[in-house]
Amino acid sequence: MINLSRPNISEQAIESVARVLRSGQLVHGPESETFEQELAVYLGCREAILVSSGTAALHLALMALDIGSGDAVLVPDFTFPATANAVMAVGARPVLVDVSADTYNLDPQCLRQTIEGWRGAERLRAVMPVHEFGHPADMAAISGIAKEHGLYVVEDAACALGANLNGRKTGTFGDLACFSFHPRKTLTTGEGGLLTTDNPELARRTRRLRNHGMERTDSGMRFMEPSLNYRLTNFQAALGRAQLPSLDLWVNDRRELAALYVENLAAPAGEGLLTLPNADPGHSWQTFMVVLDGRFDRAEVIAKLKAVGIESNLGAQSMQEIGLYGDALDTCKVGPHLYAQGLALPLYERMTPDQIRQVSESLTAVLSGAD
Ligand SMILES: *Cc1c(COP(=O)(O)O)cnc(C)c1O
């Protein structure tokens, strides 16, 4: 079976986790502190704050900005539901904005229209662009629009560790940014996540919010505000640290494999059987998703690929189609289409060029009816 993705855990990484387990220091500790410093250097941001998942990072980001009941937050229609769920979790209202068919990311034009047409009772407070599948969102346009309208920017960079826009890493553009270390992402700690910011006040608030709202003073601990436990463990941090030096190599391998998909799927794309993703040079390729033409039943395509030993899946969800998040101001069209017809193909750095060719040939055969 060619799997959709495979975590890349070396024996050396396992050994570094074992060392932490033997040390007995299991919760937030020295490995966590060092990993935070290494991540801040890697990303080029002032503050990196480890948390227990990407979802925890999104939730804490909104809490740190005091977003809650009576507020509304703009989120792309096409994403993993965690983005919109975090908005719901703080009691705010997600407002859905359609994505662009080229990039699968928040469409700045739709963002502007949605903001200018907003007549809801809630106050618009923030926009959460998602770098979907590792493709950097148009941060210049999105930040410009946010600034004009006094909105915070919280990047959902869950898929986008290692991606960049003209050399500047994703996760360094917003007031806060959120990453995930879930096994489906390129660097994994099992569960795990990260918040980044250049704002020391927001960093301080986030650090205490991940730890029961507690701060340490000379006289001991002091509980400053009600909060939760969203800490990452010391041994998870060790697992992440062991992978970080390889990350850029892995992202490069993924870029080469994605380019090979584009080359090998040019023929079916030319015949209109599928649409290929747009290949921005800064893309980190957490996922390679093509969009099947409307004539195909995706479930059938997935089953046929599975029968020849290839795992595939849908890419991400349309919040509008899930139907849990209220209405979009304008009905989203692109997001629901990507949700219905998007097909994620196997991609991980240890895949071979032959496997990419095999997947491409099998998919072409299935779509041409020649399987
Ligand atoms: C994976 C993902 C998340 C959630 O991260 P977890 O670590 O699984 O909580 C959030 N947003 C997007 C876009 C994701 O892809």
Short mmCIF file of N, CA and C in Angstrom, two decimals, residues 6 12-13 24 28 60 62 70 78 104 118 128 130 153 159 233 238 245 291 301 355:
data_model
loop_
_atom_site.label_atom_id
_atom_site.label_comp_id
_atom_site.label_asym_id
_atom_site.label_seq_id
_atom_site.Cartn_x
_atom_site.Cartn_y
_atom_site.Cartn_z
N ARG A 6 3.32 9.41 5.77
CA ARG A 6 4.01 8.57 6.76
C ARG A 6 4.91 9.43 7.63
N GLN A 12 17.19 7.73 16.11
CA GLN A 12 17.82 8.77 16.93
C GLN A 12 16.74 9.60 17.65
N ALA A 13 15.64 9.87 16.95
CA ALA A 13 14.53 10.62 17.56
C ALA A 13 13.90 9.78 18.68
N GLY A 24 12.61 11.20 33.90
CA GLY A 24 11.48 11.41 34.80
C GLY A 24 10.84 12.79 34.69
N HIS A 28 6.10 20.00 30.75
CA HIS A 28 6.90 21.11 30.24
C HIS A 28 8.25 21.20 30.97
N LEU A 60 -6.20 29.31 22.01
CA LEU A 60 -5.44 30.26 22.84
C LEU A 60 -5.22 31.59 22.13
N LEU A 62 -7.18 33.13 20.09
CA LEU A 62 -8.40 33.94 20.20
C LEU A 62 -8.62 34.41 21.63
N GLY A 70 -20.27 38.16 21.23
CA GLY A 70 -20.50 39.47 20.63
C GLY A 70 -19.53 39.80 19.52
N PHE A 78 -13.06 26.82 3.14
CA PHE A 78 -12.39 25.54 2.89
C PHE A 78 -11.20 25.40 3.82
N TYR A 104 -6.63 27.45 -3.22
CA TYR A 104 -7.45 26.85 -2.15
C TYR A 104 -7.44 27.71 -0.89
N TRP A 118 -20.79 43.43 5.72
CA TRP A 118 -21.16 42.87 7.02
C TRP A 118 -22.25 43.69 7.71
N MET A 128 -8.77 34.92 10.08
CA MET A 128 -7.87 33.77 10.26
C MET A 128 -7.55 33.13 8.92
N VAL A 130 -5.88 30.68 6.41
CA VAL A 130 -5.29 29.34 6.52
C VAL A 130 -4.31 29.18 5.35
N VAL A 153 -5.02 39.68 12.82
CA VAL A 153 -4.76 38.58 11.89
C VAL A 153 -4.18 37.42 12.69
N CYS A 159 -0.69 23.57 8.63
CA CYS A 159 -0.10 22.71 7.59
C CYS A 159 1.21 23.28 7.06
N THR A 233 4.23 18.08 26.32
CA THR A 233 5.13 17.39 27.25
C THR A 233 6.59 17.56 26.83
N ALA A 238 11.12 16.73 22.80
CA ALA A 238 12.35 16.04 22.38
C ALA A 238 12.15 15.41 21.00
N PRO A 245 16.07 19.73 12.55
CA PRO A 245 17.21 19.94 11.63
C PRO A 245 16.97 19.36 10.23
N VAL A 291 -8.09 18.40 -8.08
CA VAL A 291 -9.55 18.54 -8.06
C VAL A 291 -10.11 17.78 -9.26
N VAL A 301 -13.54 6.87 -7.17
CA VAL A 301 -12.11 7.01 -7.54
C VAL A 301 -11.24 6.53 -6.37
N GLN A 355 7.18 5.74 -7.21
CA GLN A 355 5.85 5.69 -6.58
C GLN A 355 4.97 6.84 -7.07
#
